[in-house]
Amino acid sequence: MAVLRSIGRRLWQRLLASLPALFGVAVFTFLLMRVLPGDPAVFFASGPNAGQEEIEQIRREMGLDKPIPVQLVNYLADLAQGNLGRSMSTGQPVAADLERRLPASLELTLCALILALSLALPLGILAALRPNSLIDHGVRLLCTLGVCMPTFVSGLLLIFAFYYLLGWAPDPTGRLDVFVSTPPEVTGFLLVDAALVGDWEAWIAAASQLWLPAATMALFVLAPLARMTRASMLAVLTSDFIRTGEALGLSRRRVVLVYALRNALLPVITIMGIVFSTMLGANVLVEKVFSWPGVASYALDALLASDYAPVQGFVLLMAMIFVMVNLVIDVLYGLADPRVTVG
Amino acid sequence: MTAPLLSIEDLHVSFATRHGVVEAIRGISLSLAAGETLGIVGESGSGKSVTSLAVMRLLDRAGRITKGRITFRGEDITRASRRILQPLRGAAMSMIFQNPRAALNPIRPVGLQIADVLRAHEPLSAQEARARALALLEAVRIREPRARLDAYPHELSGGMCQRVMIAMAIACEPALLIADEPTTGLDVTTQKTVMDLLAETTARRGMAMILITHDLGLAAQYCGRIAVMERGKVVEEAAPRRLFGAPQHPYTQRLVAASPTRDSTVASLVGETETEIPAAPPLPAPAATRGGRLLAVRNLVKRFGGTTAVNDVSFHLESGESLGLVGESGSGKSTLSRLICRLIDQSSGSILFDGAEIGALPARNFHQSLHRRAIQLVFQDHGESLNPRFSAFDSIADPLQRLAGFGRTPALRARVEECADRVGLPRELLHRFPHQLSGGQKARVGIARAIACRPRLLVLDEPTAALDVSVQAVILALLDRLRREEGLSFLFVSHDLNVIRMMCERTIVLQTGQVVEEGPSGRIFAAPQAAYTRELLEAIPHFEPDVAEAVGV
């Protein structure tokens, strides 16, 4: 109980502490978008032969004729009311667009993280148990490959191998095959929604669309997770309490999995937060390659179109997710390590 | 005569290191009968811990048994596989370690850790194991055992952690218990209770014990037979009375002579070894003014958060005097020494140094004060307290450059070399880095650094606690000589009462931040007034008194 209360108090403090950072992010992105070359009014005018008057008209509608400080104040005032503005390219409110597309990105990122963890942990442990063995070198090679290949290259290679050559993966476009009916939206996560209504055909269809992009991203973050697991396992395996466990006759399994691994996971939890944030960034390319209807590809399109509001909304959303991820990591760490809550 | 419980025959162990194969154990033979207690004593690097790890077959990857045989209950386990060893470990032979807090899993409640051991060897349910764990915690006399079951190691004191460790080790009633420095790092009164507990437990359960220690007094008090190890060999083996009464081997003789006892003096510890230090000519001393009050501390208080570490402490120190500060962990002796060095600010009270109120200077700015030169520190961990990227020369030169305004001139070199000479550090070692120096040499660098600016007060925080006894003896002799030659005053912090008695004219006994007794060292040690002082003195393990007489020290 006391543990939970102390975690709750820490969460609250962290949330408050993150507010100035979020404010800074909002202001900074706003200014950055204004310095970037390109005039949205010109871009969104009806055609290349639109007259100066029409452009001025659009500019006034968008509030771009006012001085930048005034625009900033207006933007912040809108933000305070939860209004992220309207996208010029989709014509929809940015908040609605993001809300619709976020589950796709989150589903992809989370699945990729789970996949990466389920590969990286065993590989890291094996490598640590037999340092400098064939397994260790194999893991090192795999990690090097994963980290040195950009995601759009590895994504394309995977598509080439599994879709074009082997035919194991479906057409790499979108979240669901066009001939499969979408399950009723509850969470927005297709796998969850399909499972909720027991529509296993849709579930399999969604999973088969998902695994290739997820694998692409997992490969990208395999290296930091596996290397961290290996390093921290190696350090823990030489510590005194492991020797105690051995000296008192605990089974090898228990020593490795309960005594060593749980301690070794502490730094891995920390790195997991960083990895998750990296993956959110890496999403942009993966979503493009796989035509994934997520927030990252949405923001990229908006950026190319000098559409201010979606980009600002996206950056703010990412910043908020980043804060949330760090909070979750904090809670996990507090639960995993009893020493933290005392200090 | 039945077969011994454990016998070691001509054991050789070597380690593969970066510099080739190193022989750590070079042919030792020992045997132990059921229920017997064997002590293995020796200094660091003598191979005593490696012996115990070899018996448990817990040597790390680099270590190999190259020759010899280990037989346990008639069974040769020298090359036994994990399948044979695992059921033995914990159930038939178990081990407890130095630094009990690190030896316990930091993120697992201690009750579960005890249960883990039980369930590794017996088919028990979780509830049964928990009940047995509770019974074991009661057996090792932990207060409030039920509440402690769910405690994590960091919530327990060092002594309690060692009790938990003992509970784990005896959980399955092994026939042999190996205790590797079980009380090193614990307070002397805790040491006594833990050792008494160990002795009583092993006696009651008929367990044999191997006690590995560097403390001759401890071995003498608790072991029936003692083996002395030096550089991978057993040089002498006998009953304590014989061993300490009439040591045969020169190494044992040296070890016995170097161990502080009830009535040894600094000179008696060292014997002929002192001649190794080249007698430097006495300095043109900064007028070694004997007498006159150098330091006066009045009503000093230091609070950390809600706890009061130093509670209304007053004392004074004459010029040229040596004052001992004893107390157990948590007594506030380290805090007090840091207050006097102006490393931290006091909550209230005054510190008068040489008539000036240095307590009024914030610790943050004290390095600018002229008094910084006059008050210098010697630390406990000589390895940690030296910058690993500074050579010995740089370390000694550092205070001279910062505090005494020396530039990188020949004068600096001359001064550093002079300091090295005074502490008996060979000049050719000056270019070496800390990791290339031995423990004793690092201690000398630390002392040279402290005296480089010719301070008037030296605060020594457990300066010999991390050293082997023979090195400690030499360093103590060096410090004593330096004090007399340079007219230094010492504030000597230690938990080792024998060291304090030899080094200090007056002693202050601290308990929970307060002075419980103060007086001339001789009087305090001969006739302690406070109950706490008596308790401290009684807890020191001594060689048998009549033995001490026989040794003639």
PDB file of N, CA and C in Angstrom, chain A residues 248 250 254 259, chain B residues 104-120 124-138 140 142 144-156 160-161 163-165 167-168 171:
ATOM      1  N   LEU A 248      24.518 -22.302  -2.161  1.00  0.00           N
ATOM      2  CA  LEU A 248      23.477 -22.936  -1.358  1.00  0.00           C
ATOM      3  C   LEU A 248      22.643 -23.904  -2.186  1.00  0.00           C
ATOM      4  N   LEU A 250      21.009 -23.741  -5.197  1.00  0.00           N
ATOM      5  CA  LEU A 250      19.831 -23.465  -6.019  1.00  0.00           C
ATOM      6  C   LEU A 250      20.083 -24.006  -7.426  1.00  0.00           C
ATOM      7  N   ARG A 254      16.957 -21.548 -11.590  1.00  0.00           N
ATOM      8  CA  ARG A 254      16.503 -20.563 -10.623  1.00  0.00           C
ATOM      9  C   ARG A 254      17.526 -19.432 -10.496  1.00  0.00           C
ATOM     10  N   TYR A 259      17.237 -15.157  -9.931  1.00  0.00           N
ATOM     11  CA  TYR A 259      18.214 -14.308  -9.244  1.00  0.00           C
ATOM     12  C   TYR A 259      18.910 -13.356 -10.205  1.00  0.00           C
TER      13      TYR A 259
ATOM     14  N   LEU B 104      23.251 -11.066  -0.485  1.00  0.00           N
ATOM     15  CA  LEU B 104      21.824 -11.365  -0.593  1.00  0.00           C
ATOM     16  C   LEU B 104      21.258 -10.689  -1.828  1.00  0.00           C
ATOM     17  N   ASN B 105      20.284 -11.334  -2.433  1.00  0.00           N
ATOM     18  CA  ASN B 105      19.629 -10.769  -3.622  1.00  0.00           C
ATOM     19  C   ASN B 105      18.899  -9.490  -3.230  1.00  0.00           C
ATOM     20  N   PRO B 106      19.279  -8.359  -3.826  1.00  0.00           N
ATOM     21  CA  PRO B 106      18.745  -7.080  -3.346  1.00  0.00           C
ATOM     22  C   PRO B 106      17.259  -6.868  -3.627  1.00  0.00           C
ATOM     23  N   ILE B 107      16.691  -7.593  -4.589  1.00  0.00           N
ATOM     24  CA  ILE B 107      15.298  -7.297  -4.923  1.00  0.00           C
ATOM     25  C   ILE B 107      14.374  -8.463  -4.572  1.00  0.00           C
ATOM     26  N   ARG B 108      14.808  -9.304  -3.637  1.00  0.00           N
ATOM     27  CA  ARG B 108      13.956 -10.417  -3.227  1.00  0.00           C
ATOM     28  C   ARG B 108      13.844 -10.378  -1.709  1.00  0.00           C
ATOM     29  N   PRO B 109      12.628 -10.476  -1.167  1.00  0.00           N
ATOM     30  CA  PRO B 109      12.491 -10.461   0.295  1.00  0.00           C
ATOM     31  C   PRO B 109      13.298 -11.598   0.921  1.00  0.00           C
ATOM     32  N   VAL B 110      13.871 -11.349   2.087  1.00  0.00           N
ATOM     33  CA  VAL B 110      14.790 -12.335   2.663  1.00  0.00           C
ATOM     34  C   VAL B 110      14.076 -13.642   3.001  1.00  0.00           C
ATOM     35  N   GLY B 111      12.803 -13.538   3.395  1.00  0.00           N
ATOM     36  CA  GLY B 111      12.063 -14.762   3.701  1.00  0.00           C
ATOM     37  C   GLY B 111      12.003 -15.680   2.495  1.00  0.00           C
ATOM     38  N   LEU B 112      11.773 -15.082   1.324  1.00  0.00           N
ATOM     39  CA  LEU B 112      11.720 -15.876   0.095  1.00  0.00           C
ATOM     40  C   LEU B 112      13.076 -16.477  -0.226  1.00  0.00           C
ATOM     41  N   GLN B 113      14.126 -15.724   0.084  1.00  0.00           N
ATOM     42  CA  GLN B 113      15.464 -16.247  -0.226  1.00  0.00           C
ATOM     43  C   GLN B 113      15.783 -17.459   0.634  1.00  0.00           C
ATOM     44  N   ILE B 114      15.354 -17.401   1.905  1.00  0.00           N
ATOM     45  CA  ILE B 114      15.557 -18.574   2.763  1.00  0.00           C
ATOM     46  C   ILE B 114      14.717 -19.728   2.228  1.00  0.00           C
ATOM     47  N   ALA B 115      13.473 -19.410   1.852  1.00  0.00           N
ATOM     48  CA  ALA B 115      12.588 -20.451   1.326  1.00  0.00           C
ATOM     49  C   ALA B 115      13.165 -21.071   0.054  1.00  0.00           C
ATOM     50  N   ASP B 116      13.812 -20.241  -0.766  1.00  0.00           N
ATOM     51  CA  ASP B 116      14.427 -20.757  -1.992  1.00  0.00           C
ATOM     52  C   ASP B 116      15.407 -21.880  -1.674  1.00  0.00           C
ATOM     53  N   VAL B 117      16.236 -21.650  -0.647  1.00  0.00           N
ATOM     54  CA  VAL B 117      17.235 -22.657  -0.280  1.00  0.00           C
ATOM     55  C   VAL B 117      16.540 -23.925   0.192  1.00  0.00           C
ATOM     56  N   LEU B 118      15.535 -23.746   1.057  1.00  0.00           N
ATOM     57  CA  LEU B 118      14.821 -24.919   1.585  1.00  0.00           C
ATOM     58  C   LEU B 118      14.191 -25.723   0.453  1.00  0.00           C
ATOM     59  N   ARG B 119      13.554 -24.996  -0.451  1.00  0.00           N
ATOM     60  CA  ARG B 119      12.814 -25.693  -1.503  1.00  0.00           C
ATOM     61  C   ARG B 119      13.730 -26.276  -2.565  1.00  0.00           C
ATOM     62  N   ALA B 120      14.975 -25.796  -2.589  1.00  0.00           N
ATOM     63  CA  ALA B 120      15.925 -26.383  -3.533  1.00  0.00           C
ATOM     64  C   ALA B 120      16.300 -27.801  -3.113  1.00  0.00           C
ATOM     65  N   LEU B 124       8.865 -28.892  -0.459  1.00  0.00           N
ATOM     66  CA  LEU B 124       8.017 -28.155   0.477  1.00  0.00           C
ATOM     67  C   LEU B 124       7.067 -27.261  -0.298  1.00  0.00           C
ATOM     68  N   SER B 125       5.922 -27.002   0.274  1.00  0.00           N
ATOM     69  CA  SER B 125       5.030 -26.024  -0.339  1.00  0.00           C
ATOM     70  C   SER B 125       5.504 -24.632   0.067  1.00  0.00           C
ATOM     71  N   ALA B 126       4.964 -23.625  -0.594  1.00  0.00           N
ATOM     72  CA  ALA B 126       5.384 -22.260  -0.285  1.00  0.00           C
ATOM     73  C   ALA B 126       5.105 -21.911   1.174  1.00  0.00           C
ATOM     74  N   GLN B 127       3.920 -22.352   1.678  1.00  0.00           N
ATOM     75  CA  GLN B 127       3.576 -22.039   3.074  1.00  0.00           C
ATOM     76  C   GLN B 127       4.526 -22.728   4.046  1.00  0.00           C
ATOM     77  N   GLU B 128       4.785 -24.013   3.779  1.00  0.00           N
ATOM     78  CA  GLU B 128       5.682 -24.750   4.675  1.00  0.00           C
ATOM     79  C   GLU B 128       7.058 -24.101   4.707  1.00  0.00           C
ATOM     80  N   ALA B 129       7.528 -23.727   3.509  1.00  0.00           N
ATOM     81  CA  ALA B 129       8.844 -23.115   3.435  1.00  0.00           C
ATOM     82  C   ALA B 129       8.874 -21.799   4.201  1.00  0.00           C
ATOM     83  N   ARG B 130       7.773 -21.047   4.108  1.00  0.00           N
ATOM     84  CA  ARG B 130       7.705 -19.768   4.814  1.00  0.00           C
ATOM     85  C   ARG B 130       7.731 -19.993   6.330  1.00  0.00           C
ATOM     86  N   ALA B 131       7.010 -21.027   6.769  1.00  0.00           N
ATOM     87  CA  ALA B 131       6.992 -21.329   8.197  1.00  0.00           C
ATOM     88  C   ALA B 131       8.397 -21.723   8.673  1.00  0.00           C
ATOM     89  N   ARG B 132       9.068 -22.540   7.846  1.00  0.00           N
ATOM     90  CA  ARG B 132      10.431 -22.950   8.220  1.00  0.00           C
ATOM     91  C   ARG B 132      11.371 -21.748   8.222  1.00  0.00           C
ATOM     92  N   ALA B 133      11.179 -20.841   7.251  1.00  0.00           N
ATOM     93  CA  ALA B 133      12.026 -19.654   7.183  1.00  0.00           C
ATOM     94  C   ALA B 133      11.846 -18.812   8.444  1.00  0.00           C
ATOM     95  N   LEU B 134      10.605 -18.717   8.903  1.00  0.00           N
ATOM     96  CA  LEU B 134      10.325 -17.964  10.121  1.00  0.00           C
ATOM     97  C   LEU B 134      11.041 -18.594  11.310  1.00  0.00           C
ATOM     98  N   ALA B 135      10.952 -19.931  11.385  1.00  0.00           N
ATOM     99  CA  ALA B 135      11.615 -20.637  12.480  1.00  0.00           C
ATOM    100  C   ALA B 135      13.120 -20.383  12.444  1.00  0.00           C
ATOM    101  N   LEU B 136      13.681 -20.342  11.221  1.00  0.00           N
ATOM    102  CA  LEU B 136      15.117 -20.110  11.087  1.00  0.00           C
ATOM    103  C   LEU B 136      15.498 -18.699  11.517  1.00  0.00           C
ATOM    104  N   LEU B 137      14.659 -17.734  11.148  1.00  0.00           N
ATOM    105  CA  LEU B 137      14.946 -16.363  11.566  1.00  0.00           C
ATOM    106  C   LEU B 137      14.905 -16.262  13.087  1.00  0.00           C
ATOM    107  N   GLU B 138      13.998 -17.018  13.699  1.00  0.00           N
ATOM    108  CA  GLU B 138      13.970 -17.044  15.168  1.00  0.00           C
ATOM    109  C   GLU B 138      15.241 -17.695  15.699  1.00  0.00           C
ATOM    110  N   VAL B 140      18.172 -17.675  14.438  1.00  0.00           N
ATOM    111  CA  VAL B 140      19.340 -16.786  14.387  1.00  0.00           C
ATOM    112  C   VAL B 140      19.074 -15.489  15.160  1.00  0.00           C
ATOM    113  N   ILE B 142      16.762 -13.008  15.198  1.00  0.00           N
ATOM    114  CA  ILE B 142      16.459 -11.702  14.604  1.00  0.00           C
ATOM    115  C   ILE B 142      15.236 -11.162  15.321  1.00  0.00           C
ATOM    116  N   GLU B 144      11.758  -9.370  15.862  1.00  0.00           N
ATOM    117  CA  GLU B 144      10.549  -9.318  15.031  1.00  0.00           C
ATOM    118  C   GLU B 144      10.701 -10.149  13.766  1.00  0.00           C
ATOM    119  N   PRO B 145      10.944 -11.430  13.909  1.00  0.00           N
ATOM    120  CA  PRO B 145      11.220 -12.258  12.722  1.00  0.00           C
ATOM    121  C   PRO B 145      10.075 -12.246  11.718  1.00  0.00           C
ATOM    122  N   ARG B 146       8.828 -12.188  12.224  1.00  0.00           N
ATOM    123  CA  ARG B 146       7.699 -12.258  11.298  1.00  0.00           C
ATOM    124  C   ARG B 146       7.705 -11.069  10.336  1.00  0.00           C
ATOM    125  N   ALA B 147       8.009  -9.891  10.872  1.00  0.00           N
ATOM    126  CA  ALA B 147       8.045  -8.700  10.023  1.00  0.00           C
ATOM    127  C   ALA B 147       9.233  -8.747   9.067  1.00  0.00           C
ATOM    128  N   ARG B 148      10.319  -9.375   9.520  1.00  0.00           N
ATOM    129  CA  ARG B 148      11.541  -9.399   8.701  1.00  0.00           C
ATOM    130  C   ARG B 148      11.421 -10.335   7.499  1.00  0.00           C
ATOM    131  N   LEU B 149      10.486 -11.271   7.546  1.00  0.00           N
ATOM    132  CA  LEU B 149      10.341 -12.211   6.432  1.00  0.00           C
ATOM    133  C   LEU B 149      10.162 -11.474   5.111  1.00  0.00           C
ATOM    134  N   ASP B 150       9.435 -10.376   5.155  1.00  0.00           N
ATOM    135  CA  ASP B 150       9.128  -9.661   3.917  1.00  0.00           C
ATOM    136  C   ASP B 150      10.044  -8.466   3.694  1.00  0.00           C
ATOM    137  N   ALA B 151      11.096  -8.368   4.506  1.00  0.00           N
ATOM    138  CA  ALA B 151      12.005  -7.233   4.352  1.00  0.00           C
ATOM    139  C   ALA B 151      12.991  -7.506   3.225  1.00  0.00           C
ATOM    140  N   TYR B 152      13.442  -6.436   2.608  1.00  0.00           N
ATOM    141  CA  TYR B 152      14.498  -6.561   1.608  1.00  0.00           C
ATOM    142  C   TYR B 152      15.845  -6.296   2.284  1.00  0.00           C
ATOM    143  N   PRO B 153      16.919  -6.838   1.721  1.00  0.00           N
ATOM    144  CA  PRO B 153      18.230  -6.671   2.376  1.00  0.00           C
ATOM    145  C   PRO B 153      18.577  -5.225   2.715  1.00  0.00           C
ATOM    146  N   HIS B 154      18.181  -4.270   1.851  1.00  0.00           N
ATOM    147  CA  HIS B 154      18.588  -2.890   2.139  1.00  0.00           C
ATOM    148  C   HIS B 154      17.848  -2.306   3.327  1.00  0.00           C
ATOM    149  N   GLU B 155      16.810  -3.016   3.779  1.00  0.00           N
ATOM    150  CA  GLU B 155      16.082  -2.521   4.946  1.00  0.00           C
ATOM    151  C   GLU B 155      16.656  -3.064   6.254  1.00  0.00           C
ATOM    152  N   LEU B 156      17.668  -3.936   6.132  1.00  0.00           N
ATOM    153  CA  LEU B 156      18.249  -4.555   7.317  1.00  0.00           C
ATOM    154  C   LEU B 156      19.672  -4.045   7.527  1.00  0.00           C
ATOM    155  N   MET B 160      22.209  -7.870  10.714  1.00  0.00           N
ATOM    156  CA  MET B 160      20.982  -8.642  10.460  1.00  0.00           C
ATOM    157  C   MET B 160      21.098  -9.404   9.148  1.00  0.00           C
ATOM    158  N   CYS B 161      21.696  -8.754   8.131  1.00  0.00           N
ATOM    159  CA  CYS B 161      21.888  -9.448   6.856  1.00  0.00           C
ATOM    160  C   CYS B 161      22.737 -10.704   7.063  1.00  0.00           C
ATOM    161  N   ARG B 163      22.946 -12.436   9.745  1.00  0.00           N
ATOM    162  CA  ARG B 163      22.103 -13.437  10.409  1.00  0.00           C
ATOM    163  C   ARG B 163      21.209 -14.140   9.397  1.00  0.00           C
ATOM    164  N   VAL B 164      20.645 -13.373   8.477  1.00  0.00           N
ATOM    165  CA  VAL B 164      19.812 -13.979   7.437  1.00  0.00           C
ATOM    166  C   VAL B 164      20.648 -14.959   6.622  1.00  0.00           C
ATOM    167  N   MET B 165      21.865 -14.516   6.307  1.00  0.00           N
ATOM    168  CA  MET B 165      22.778 -15.364   5.532  1.00  0.00           C
ATOM    169  C   MET B 165      23.055 -16.663   6.294  1.00  0.00           C
ATOM    170  N   ALA B 167      21.097 -17.993   8.506  1.00  0.00           N
ATOM    171  CA  ALA B 167      19.854 -18.769   8.465  1.00  0.00           C
ATOM    172  C   ALA B 167      19.758 -19.557   7.168  1.00  0.00           C
ATOM    173  N   MET B 168      20.147 -18.920   6.055  1.00  0.00           N
ATOM    174  CA  MET B 168      20.098 -19.610   4.774  1.00  0.00           C
ATOM    175  C   MET B 168      21.096 -20.763   4.743  1.00  0.00           C
ATOM    176  N   ALA B 171      19.975 -23.699   6.874  1.00  0.00           N
ATOM    177  CA  ALA B 171      18.577 -24.092   6.665  1.00  0.00           C
ATOM    178  C   ALA B 171      18.417 -25.593   6.509  1.00  0.00           C
TER     179      ALA B 171
END
